[in-house]
XYZ file of C-alpha atoms in Angstrom:
606
model
C 0.018 -0.005 -0.006
C 1.296 3.435 -0.953
C 2.026 5.938 1.816
C -0.505 8.291 0.372
C -3.132 5.565 0.444
C -2.480 4.927 4.086
C -2.807 8.631 4.831
C -6.159 8.803 3.008
C -7.395 5.710 4.945
C -6.430 7.294 8.276
C -8.102 10.590 7.391
C -11.276 8.853 6.207
C -11.450 6.834 9.409
C -10.906 10.026 11.488
C -13.632 11.981 9.666
C -16.044 9.018 9.796
C -15.685 8.912 13.562
C -16.066 12.726 13.714
C -19.305 12.618 11.630
C -20.825 10.143 14.095
C -19.858 12.311 17.043
C -21.180 15.490 15.405
C -24.381 13.862 14.275
C -25.187 12.653 17.735
C -24.522 16.135 19.134
C -26.846 17.621 16.519
C -29.587 15.247 17.560
C -29.096 16.177 21.232
C -29.227 19.912 20.514
C -32.341 19.302 18.365
C -34.023 17.570 21.320
C -32.863 20.318 23.711
C -34.339 22.985 21.382
C -37.710 21.193 21.380
C -37.537 20.790 25.165
C -36.848 24.535 25.651
C -39.824 25.343 23.368
C -42.162 22.850 25.122
C -41.192 23.814 28.711
C -41.326 27.512 27.755
C -44.912 27.181 26.497
C -45.946 25.207 29.637
C -44.463 27.613 32.157
C -45.572 30.755 30.246
C -49.183 29.571 30.056
C -49.152 28.189 33.587
C -47.892 31.372 35.217
C -50.196 33.485 32.982
C -53.236 31.519 34.058
C -52.273 32.089 37.704
C -51.913 35.841 36.991
C -48.157 35.884 37.406
C -47.891 38.032 34.337
C -44.394 39.414 34.992
C -43.101 35.959 35.664
C -44.776 34.701 32.506
C -43.171 37.550 30.519
C -39.750 36.863 32.131
C -39.953 33.177 31.220
C -41.044 34.110 27.693
C -37.961 36.298 27.250
C -35.571 33.754 28.754
C -36.996 30.812 26.832
C -36.966 32.872 23.557
C -33.271 33.767 24.055
C -32.437 30.138 24.924
C -34.365 28.881 21.923
C -32.663 31.310 19.494
C -29.264 30.287 20.933
C -30.107 26.593 20.560
C -31.224 27.159 16.938
C -27.941 28.950 16.107
C -25.824 26.280 17.837
C -27.879 23.552 16.020
C -27.365 25.292 12.649
C -23.609 25.735 13.246
C -23.165 22.097 14.289
C -25.197 20.962 11.226
C -22.935 23.000 8.953
C -19.845 21.466 10.636
C -21.302 18.021 10.218
C -22.022 18.624 6.535
C -18.478 19.978 6.075
C -17.012 16.856 7.684
C -19.134 14.628 5.458
C -17.621 16.385 2.480
C -14.182 15.625 3.789
C -15.126 11.966 4.145
C -16.265 12.010 0.536
C -13.043 13.735 -0.612
C -10.887 11.085 1.066
C -13.051 8.313 -0.446
C -12.522 9.839 -3.911
C -8.810 10.145 -3.214
C -8.654 6.431 -2.425
C -10.596 5.656 -5.577
C -8.145 7.732 -7.573
C -5.179 5.800 -6.225
C -6.634 2.309 -6.798
C -7.818 3.181 -10.332
C -11.551 3.655 -9.689
C -11.522 7.292 -10.740
C -13.466 6.353 -13.849
C -16.593 6.507 -11.632
C -16.177 10.291 -11.117
C -19.020 12.309 -12.608
C -17.046 15.393 -13.691
C -15.334 14.305 -16.922
C -14.832 17.590 -18.743
C -17.172 16.485 -21.535
C -17.956 20.064 -22.472
C -14.204 20.638 -23.098
C -13.914 17.940 -25.721
C -12.871 19.293 -29.081
C -12.013 16.927 -31.921
C -10.347 19.784 -33.814
C -7.891 20.625 -30.993
C -4.240 20.082 -31.717
C -3.952 17.125 -29.304
C -6.549 16.958 -26.545
C -8.932 14.614 -28.407
C -6.194 12.156 -29.396
C -4.512 12.148 -25.970
C -7.682 11.652 -23.817
C -7.272 14.969 -21.975
C -11.053 15.478 -21.639
C -14.123 13.259 -21.595
C -14.702 9.673 -20.609
C -11.601 7.998 -19.020
C -9.597 11.188 -19.403
C -6.798 12.943 -17.607
C -9.225 15.657 -16.534
C -11.645 13.103 -15.015
C -8.755 11.554 -13.114
C -7.158 14.637 -11.605
C -9.931 17.262 -11.356
C -10.631 18.558 -7.835
C -12.192 21.852 -8.958
C -15.725 22.750 -8.012
C -16.060 26.276 -9.402
C -16.665 27.056 -13.052
C -13.513 29.132 -13.261
C -11.512 26.464 -11.502
C -12.492 23.931 -14.154
C -11.787 26.509 -16.863
C -8.308 27.137 -15.466
C -7.550 23.392 -15.338
C -8.880 23.037 -18.864
C -6.631 25.868 -20.049
C -3.502 24.588 -18.435
C -4.038 21.133 -20.005
C -4.922 22.354 -23.484
C -3.062 25.635 -24.035
C 0.620 26.375 -24.386
C 2.083 27.855 -21.221
C 4.844 30.138 -22.505
C 8.344 29.793 -21.187
C 10.326 27.607 -18.832
C 10.268 30.074 -15.977
C 6.441 30.084 -15.970
C 6.430 26.304 -15.758
C 9.087 26.228 -12.992
C 7.015 28.726 -10.943
C 4.024 26.509 -11.284
C 6.049 23.416 -10.399
C 7.131 25.110 -7.131
C 3.524 25.922 -6.308
C 2.362 22.417 -7.075
C 5.107 20.838 -4.880
C 4.294 23.207 -2.000
C 0.557 22.534 -2.202
C 1.168 18.759 -2.336
C 2.512 19.087 1.184
C -0.609 20.937 2.396
C -3.030 18.037 2.265
C -5.342 19.231 5.052
C -5.587 22.755 3.529
C -6.241 21.402 -0.020
C -8.970 19.153 1.249
C -10.577 22.020 3.204
C -10.398 24.214 0.066
C -12.161 21.491 -1.974
C -14.811 20.904 0.707
C -15.445 24.599 1.066
C -15.716 25.312 -2.627
C -18.042 22.339 -3.158
C -20.909 24.527 -1.852
C -20.380 26.894 -4.821
C -22.917 26.059 -7.578
C -21.941 28.246 -10.444
C -21.652 27.885 -14.220
C -20.740 29.985 -17.177
C -24.084 31.807 -17.149
C -24.037 32.657 -13.406
C -20.370 33.824 -13.549
C -21.135 36.035 -16.557
C -24.182 37.410 -14.782
C -22.192 38.105 -11.678
C -19.460 39.821 -13.688
C -21.980 41.899 -15.571
C -23.969 42.999 -12.504
C -20.936 44.020 -10.422
C -19.317 45.964 -13.316
C -22.495 47.862 -14.262
C -22.655 51.421 -12.954
C -25.809 53.125 -11.801
C -25.033 56.702 -10.886
C -28.579 57.343 -9.525
C -27.895 55.265 -6.398
C -24.509 56.883 -5.868
C -25.895 60.433 -5.778
C -25.265 61.744 -2.257
C -28.399 63.962 -2.280
C -30.633 61.154 -3.310
C -29.131 58.876 -0.668
C -29.693 61.449 2.094
C -33.286 62.213 0.956
C -34.331 58.547 0.719
C -32.863 57.761 4.105
C -34.679 60.746 5.730
C -38.110 60.146 4.108
C -38.789 56.835 5.907
C -37.849 58.376 9.271
C -40.237 61.361 8.562
C -43.010 58.909 7.455
C -42.757 56.796 10.598
C -42.797 59.939 12.783
C -46.024 61.102 10.989
C -47.599 57.690 11.480
C -46.919 57.756 15.218
C -48.145 61.314 15.480
C -51.301 60.478 13.527
C -52.286 57.009 14.844
C -50.650 56.849 18.287
C -50.476 60.392 19.599
C -53.310 61.806 17.428
C -51.459 65.073 16.808
C -52.675 64.963 13.127
C -55.544 63.581 11.222
C -55.055 59.953 10.105
C -55.091 61.050 6.552
C -51.606 62.601 7.092
C -50.253 59.206 7.943
C -51.973 57.587 4.972
C -50.711 60.249 2.676
C -47.138 59.729 3.823
C -47.440 55.973 3.030
C -48.947 56.726 -0.400
C -46.003 59.048 -1.143
C -43.597 56.222 -0.325
C -45.467 53.731 -2.466
C -45.288 56.215 -5.382
C -41.537 56.699 -4.766
C -41.100 52.908 -5.152
C -42.566 52.866 -8.714
C -39.798 54.679 -10.770
C -37.026 52.234 -11.743
C -38.796 49.365 -9.916
C -38.080 46.905 -12.769
C -34.313 47.548 -12.791
C -34.087 47.466 -9.000
C -36.029 44.220 -8.971
C -33.700 42.626 -11.526
C -30.520 43.739 -9.803
C -31.551 42.867 -6.279
C -33.130 39.567 -7.323
C -29.877 38.575 -9.024
C -27.854 39.399 -5.872
C -30.377 37.491 -3.732
C -30.148 34.376 -6.007
C -26.303 34.459 -5.724
C -26.510 34.682 -1.903
C -25.443 31.047 -1.340
C -22.510 31.300 -3.768
C -21.439 34.614 -2.265
C -21.391 33.033 1.220
C -19.326 30.079 -0.059
C -16.873 32.313 -1.901
C -16.428 34.384 1.211
C -15.421 31.299 3.285
C -13.219 29.896 0.494
C -11.364 33.226 -0.024
C -10.944 33.583 3.745
C -9.323 30.143 3.775
C -6.799 31.280 1.175
C -6.129 34.587 2.862
C -5.343 32.973 6.206
C -2.904 30.430 4.739
C 0.879 31.143 4.642
C 2.755 30.226 1.523
C 6.478 30.075 0.733
C 6.810 30.214 -3.056
C 6.436 33.432 -5.015
C 3.782 32.065 -7.386
C 1.293 31.256 -4.613
C 2.032 34.597 -2.788
C 1.497 36.470 -6.053
C -1.920 34.807 -6.347
C -2.732 35.480 -2.768
C -1.798 39.143 -3.201
C -4.747 39.471 -5.611
C -6.912 38.944 -2.522
C -4.867 41.174 -0.175
C -4.110 44.617 -1.631
C -3.053 47.872 -0.097
C -5.424 50.677 -1.002
C -5.161 54.245 0.318
C -2.679 53.053 2.980
C -5.047 50.297 4.176
C -4.965 46.601 3.519
C -8.026 45.584 1.489
C -8.998 42.013 2.320
C -11.144 40.361 -0.334
C -12.731 38.012 2.238
C -13.932 40.959 4.310
C -15.280 42.692 1.245
C -17.149 39.604 0.101
C -18.515 39.299 3.651
C -19.993 42.809 3.216
C -21.564 41.702 -0.032
C -22.920 38.623 1.819
C -24.565 40.810 4.444
C -26.168 42.922 1.633
C -27.479 39.786 -0.063
C -28.893 38.525 3.269
C -30.742 41.841 3.719
C -32.622 41.183 0.475
C -35.545 38.831 0.813
C -37.945 37.278 -1.654
C -39.693 40.131 -3.412
C -43.058 38.303 -3.278
C -42.839 37.826 0.491
C -45.660 39.800 2.285
C -43.360 40.808 5.122
C -40.876 42.155 2.614
C -43.572 44.151 0.828
C -44.493 45.822 4.124
C -40.808 46.402 4.977
C -40.307 47.926 1.546
C -43.266 50.296 1.878
C -42.367 51.547 5.336
C -38.568 51.863 4.939
C -38.136 52.100 1.087
C -36.062 48.973 1.613
C -35.298 48.439 -2.067
C -33.610 51.823 -2.119
C -31.653 51.150 1.042
C -30.393 47.804 -0.421
C -29.539 49.448 -3.714
C -27.593 52.228 -1.939
C -25.580 49.618 -0.020
C -25.011 47.436 -3.094
C -24.085 50.415 -5.265
C -21.538 51.601 -2.728
C -20.015 48.081 -2.559
C -20.087 47.826 -6.382
C -18.222 51.162 -6.700
C -15.515 50.035 -4.264
C -15.102 46.389 -5.328
C -16.972 45.688 -8.598
C -13.934 45.763 -10.813
C -12.088 43.311 -8.598
C -14.711 40.681 -7.893
C -14.089 38.689 -11.041
C -10.294 38.682 -10.292
C -11.069 37.347 -6.794
C -13.204 34.414 -7.970
C -10.713 33.650 -10.753
C -7.951 33.526 -8.102
C -10.008 30.884 -6.288
C -10.169 29.001 -9.573
C -6.433 29.123 -10.015
C -5.853 27.718 -6.513
C -8.282 24.943 -7.314
C -6.397 24.233 -10.561
C -3.065 24.096 -8.685
C -4.607 21.854 -6.018
C -5.699 19.439 -8.719
C -2.128 19.228 -10.056
C -0.818 18.931 -6.509
C -2.944 15.777 -6.076
C -0.715 14.066 -8.729
C 2.455 15.014 -6.726
C 1.004 13.772 -3.405
C -0.516 10.579 -4.722
C 2.502 9.487 -6.784
C 5.706 10.320 -4.862
C 7.700 8.050 -7.242
C 6.834 10.250 -10.241
C 9.305 12.958 -11.099
C 9.080 16.730 -11.675
C 10.360 17.243 -15.246
C 13.247 19.474 -16.161
C 12.268 22.118 -18.633
C 15.171 22.960 -20.999
C 15.774 26.222 -22.845
C 17.338 24.446 -25.847
C 15.022 23.338 -28.583
C 13.710 19.928 -29.750
C 14.484 17.709 -26.755
C 12.415 14.978 -25.142
C 14.269 12.464 -23.041
C 12.506 10.159 -20.670
C 13.706 7.243 -18.548
C 11.194 4.548 -17.581
C 8.254 6.538 -18.809
C 4.722 5.047 -18.478
C 1.170 6.143 -19.176
C -0.251 8.100 -16.218
C -3.785 6.714 -16.534
C -3.084 2.975 -16.871
C -2.225 2.272 -13.221
C -0.362 -0.976 -12.564
C -0.966 -2.161 -16.104
C 1.333 0.482 -17.552
C 4.686 -0.637 -18.926
C 7.779 1.590 -18.693
C 9.832 2.559 -21.746
C 12.657 4.962 -22.531
C 12.598 7.658 -25.158
C 15.297 9.985 -26.444
C 14.551 12.582 -29.135
C 16.860 15.469 -30.021
C 18.201 17.457 -32.925
C 20.444 14.580 -33.971
C 17.648 11.978 -33.601
C 14.444 13.822 -34.449
C 11.976 11.119 -35.426
C 11.180 7.808 -33.835
C 9.639 5.557 -36.494
C 7.736 2.803 -34.650
C 6.675 -0.399 -36.236
C 5.096 -3.482 -34.803
C 2.210 -5.874 -35.087
C -1.406 -5.061 -34.227
C -2.192 -4.535 -30.490
C 1.528 -4.465 -29.605
C 1.369 -0.997 -28.021
C 2.405 1.502 -30.678
C -0.563 3.873 -30.237
C -0.416 3.673 -26.433
C 3.283 4.568 -26.468
C 2.611 7.598 -28.612
C -0.104 8.718 -26.149
C 2.198 8.004 -23.232
C 4.752 10.493 -24.565
C 2.107 13.042 -25.420
C 0.159 12.992 -22.148
C 3.333 13.161 -20.062
C 4.422 16.149 -22.105
C 1.054 17.837 -21.357
C 1.606 17.159 -17.633
C 5.150 18.530 -17.856
C 3.937 21.836 -19.389
C 1.153 22.133 -16.824
C 3.664 22.180 -13.975
C 2.757 18.716 -12.665
C 4.902 15.598 -12.093
C 5.180 13.031 -14.925
C 5.222 9.288 -14.665
C 8.936 8.583 -15.281
C 12.121 8.178 -13.349
C 13.578 11.152 -15.166
C 12.153 13.463 -17.746
C 13.487 16.518 -19.510
C 12.030 18.376 -22.400
C 12.102 21.678 -24.251
C 9.075 23.874 -24.890
C 7.271 22.551 -27.973
C 3.788 22.880 -29.449
C 2.106 19.503 -29.389
C 0.373 18.278 -32.539
C -1.210 14.851 -33.019
C -2.886 12.973 -35.898
C -4.294 9.825 -34.444
C -8.079 9.519 -34.185
C -9.193 10.999 -37.527
C -12.538 9.704 -38.757
C -15.132 10.634 -41.380
C -17.026 13.866 -40.618
C -20.365 13.480 -42.321
C -21.593 16.920 -41.126
C -18.690 18.693 -42.862
C -18.519 16.124 -45.694
C -14.862 15.291 -44.880
C -13.440 11.809 -45.279
C -10.915 10.438 -42.720
C -8.094 10.655 -45.316
C -8.873 14.342 -46.058
C -9.173 14.894 -42.290
C -5.599 13.555 -41.983
C -4.430 15.867 -44.710
C -5.945 18.874 -42.926
C -4.366 17.952 -39.646
C -0.968 17.443 -41.228
C -1.365 20.734 -43.070
C -1.779 22.497 -39.700
C 1.418 20.831 -38.439
C 3.433 21.890 -41.502
C 2.032 25.455 -41.328
C 2.967 25.719 -37.642
C 6.470 24.509 -38.440
C 6.766 27.043 -41.275
C 5.805 29.797 -38.822
C 8.907 28.889 -36.853
C 7.238 27.064 -33.955
C 9.061 24.174 -32.216
C 6.791 21.274 -32.850
C 6.391 17.889 -31.179
C 4.241 15.608 -33.375
C 2.605 12.245 -32.935
C 1.419 10.547 -36.096
C -0.397 7.217 -35.769
C -0.762 4.923 -38.776
C -0.087 7.781 -41.178
C -2.226 8.029 -44.381
C -4.081 4.798 -43.493
C -7.032 5.939 -45.596
C -5.363 5.504 -48.931
C -3.657 2.766 -51.035
C -0.267 1.312 -50.014
C 1.749 3.020 -52.782
C 0.422 6.493 -52.055
C 0.619 5.854 -48.267
C 4.293 4.902 -48.525
C 5.210 7.801 -50.886
C 3.182 10.354 -48.949
C 4.559 9.274 -45.560
C 8.144 9.404 -46.809
C 7.744 12.883 -48.254
C 6.118 14.149 -45.033
C 8.712 12.624 -42.655
C 11.536 14.129 -44.737
C 9.850 17.570 -44.651
C 9.215 17.416 -40.938
C 12.772 16.200 -40.324
C 14.110 19.358 -41.989
C 11.896 21.661 -39.874
C 11.901 22.713 -36.243
C 10.128 19.475 -35.281
C 10.645 16.155 -33.546
C 8.219 13.443 -32.791
C 7.048 9.872 -33.378
C 5.399 8.094 -36.292
C 3.817 4.654 -36.017
C 3.246 2.643 -39.149
C 2.656 -0.845 -40.556
C 4.584 0.142 -43.674
C 7.920 -1.640 -43.073
C 9.370 -0.141 -46.278
C 9.476 3.261 -44.467
C 12.162 1.935 -42.200
C 14.644 2.519 -44.990
C 14.497 6.198 -44.124
C 16.802 5.579 -41.146
C 19.825 4.845 -43.310
C 18.887 7.625 -45.799
C 18.558 10.237 -43.051
C 21.906 9.646 -41.351
C 19.889 8.289 -38.338
C 17.967 11.444 -37.790
C 15.117 9.013 -38.137
C 15.521 5.950 -35.883
C 13.584 2.705 -36.124
C 11.916 1.226 -33.071
C 9.404 -1.568 -32.790
C 7.130 -3.498 -30.428
C 7.066 -7.251 -30.698
C 4.803 -10.114 -29.722
C 5.603 -13.697 -28.675
C 3.556 -16.872 -28.413
C 2.998 -18.971 -25.318
C 0.741 -22.077 -25.169
C -0.292 -21.240 -28.714
C -1.592 -17.822 -27.606
C -0.277 -14.463 -28.684
C 1.366 -12.364 -25.940
C 2.750 -8.803 -25.784
C 5.404 -7.366 -23.490
C 4.734 -3.783 -24.633
C 8.481 -3.031 -24.499
C 10.136 -0.755 -27.037
C 12.992 -2.303 -28.971
C 15.518 -0.787 -31.303
C 15.232 -1.535 -35.019
C 12.421 -2.383 -37.450
C 9.736 -4.981 -36.747
C 10.273 -8.423 -38.188
C 7.023 -10.035 -37.297
C 3.323 -9.949 -38.360
C 0.214 -11.154 -36.553
C -2.795 -9.948 -38.607
C -3.568 -13.430 -40.016
C -3.185 -14.986 -36.516
C -5.665 -12.469 -35.028
C -8.095 -13.181 -37.868
C -7.923 -16.882 -36.956
C -8.546 -16.003 -33.319
C -11.698 -14.147 -34.424
C -12.954 -17.279 -36.156
C -12.129 -16.356 -39.753
C -10.996 -19.278 -41.898
C -7.475 -18.378 -42.939
C -5.510 -21.030 -44.929
C -2.111 -22.012 -43.495
C 0.995 -20.932 -45.361
C-alpha cells in the first residue's frame, strides 16, 4: 500500500468517527431545542393563568433567548457535520483515484472535448476515461476553466512552468488545507451563465444610487413617514389622513425604476449562497501562509493595499454577503410591508451600489484567483498521490524529449515503462510493430506526459527533460459527415496544420499514428516518406507509427535522424502475448492473420 493511500485511509477513518460524534450532538441539541420550546410554553401559560404576568413575561424572554441560541448552535453544528461529510467523501474519492476507480467520477470535462484541438482529443485529455476526469478537484466554473486551459493551451516559457512546479510541490504538502479548500468550494454552484451574470452586474454602474443627495433624501423620508404615522395613529397630533398620505407618497416613490431594482436585487439574492461560499473559500486562502512566489502572487490578488489600508477580499465579500442577506424574496408579504415603510429596495440598492463602486472591478479577479488555486490543487494531487513520479526538467534548448522509464499516467499498474530519447540529432522515432502491440499507447504516453510537464505537474517517469514545444497529433481521424470530410482528407488537414505551424517557426512535437491509412499502399508509402523528410528538415521532432515496413529505409537515408523502433509479440501455449517493451530496429513479425484466426475467420495456412 502506498504511503498516500495509508494517509487517506487514516483521514477517512478520522472523519467517519467525527461525523458520528457531530451527528449525535446535532440530535441532542435538536431535542434540547424542542424541550426549551415545550417547557417555555408550559411555564408561560401556567404562570399567565395564575396571573403571574411578570413571571410569565420573564420566562417568555428567557426561553426565547435560549431557543434562539439553541437554533444557532444547532445550525452551526449541522454546517460542521455537513463539512465533515464532504471531507469523508473527498478522502473516499482520493482512495478511488489511487486504486484506479476514478473512472466513476461524474465530472469528466465532456464540455471541453474538441475533436479539432491540436492534441486533446487524441490524448484523452477530456471526456470519458480522461486525464481531466482523473485529476480534477475543482468545483467552481473558473476552476475547471483554469484546469482546462493549463491542460490544453501552451504555457509560454520555462520560468512560468518552473514557478508553477514550485507551487504544485508546496501545495502537495498541504493536504489538510487542500481538502478544506475542496470541501469549502463544493458549496459553490456556479456555471458559465451565473459567472457572466455576476461579472455583468458588479461591473455595471448606476449613478442614480451613488448620488449623495438622493441617498440622504431617501434615508430621511422613511424616518419622517414613521414619525408622522406615530403622531397620527398613536399620539393623534394629526388627522389619520396625514399618515396615509405619507405611506402613499412612499409607495409612489417605489414605482420609478422598480423593474431595474427588482432585476438587480433579485440577481444578488439568488447568488446569496454562492457569495457566502466564496467568502469562506477566499478567507481560507487569505489565512494560509505560503512560501513560493507564485502562490504569494496569487494570494496578493486577494490582499491589496489601497489608500494606505490593507484591502481583504474576504472581508469585502463578507460585506456583499450581508447585503445579499438583507434582500428577501420580493413576493414575500413581510418584505412588501418592509419595503413600503422603509423604502427597503432603495436602502439595499444604496448599500450594493456603494459596494459595487468600491469592489466591482475586482470581484471577477477574486473568484478567478479561487479557480487558480483549485487548478493548482488538482495538479498537487498528482504530486502527493505518486511520490515516485518525477518533476520534469524544462530545457531552454530546442527539440529535446528524453525520458527514462516513462509510463502512461492513466493505466495504473498495467502500464509498462519505456525509454525515449529525441533530440536534434535523432528527431523522429519511426515505430513499427504488429497489431495490438502497444504503438498507439506509447505515442499517447509520450504526449500526455508532455502535457503534464507543461502544466507544472509531475510526470510518470524516473527522469524526464523536455524543451518547450507545441504538441500536434494525428491519431483519431474519422469521417465527418456533417462537414462532408473523409478520414483521409481529415488527416491531410491535420498534417497541413502541423506543416504550417512549423513554417511559422514554432518548435513542434508531433505524434502521427498509422499515417495516411485511408489511402492505397503506394500513395501511403510515398506520402509518408515525403512528409517525414519535410518534418525532419523543420523545427520538429516526434514519433510516427506505421505498418509500412518499407518506411524503415529512411533511417539509413537520413543519417539516423530518423531511428527505427518496434514493439514485438511472442507466443505462449499457442496464444499471442505482448510485453509492450520498445525495442531498437524495425519490426520483423506480423500477426494480422493470426488475429483473424482467433476471431474465427477461416485463414488457410501458409
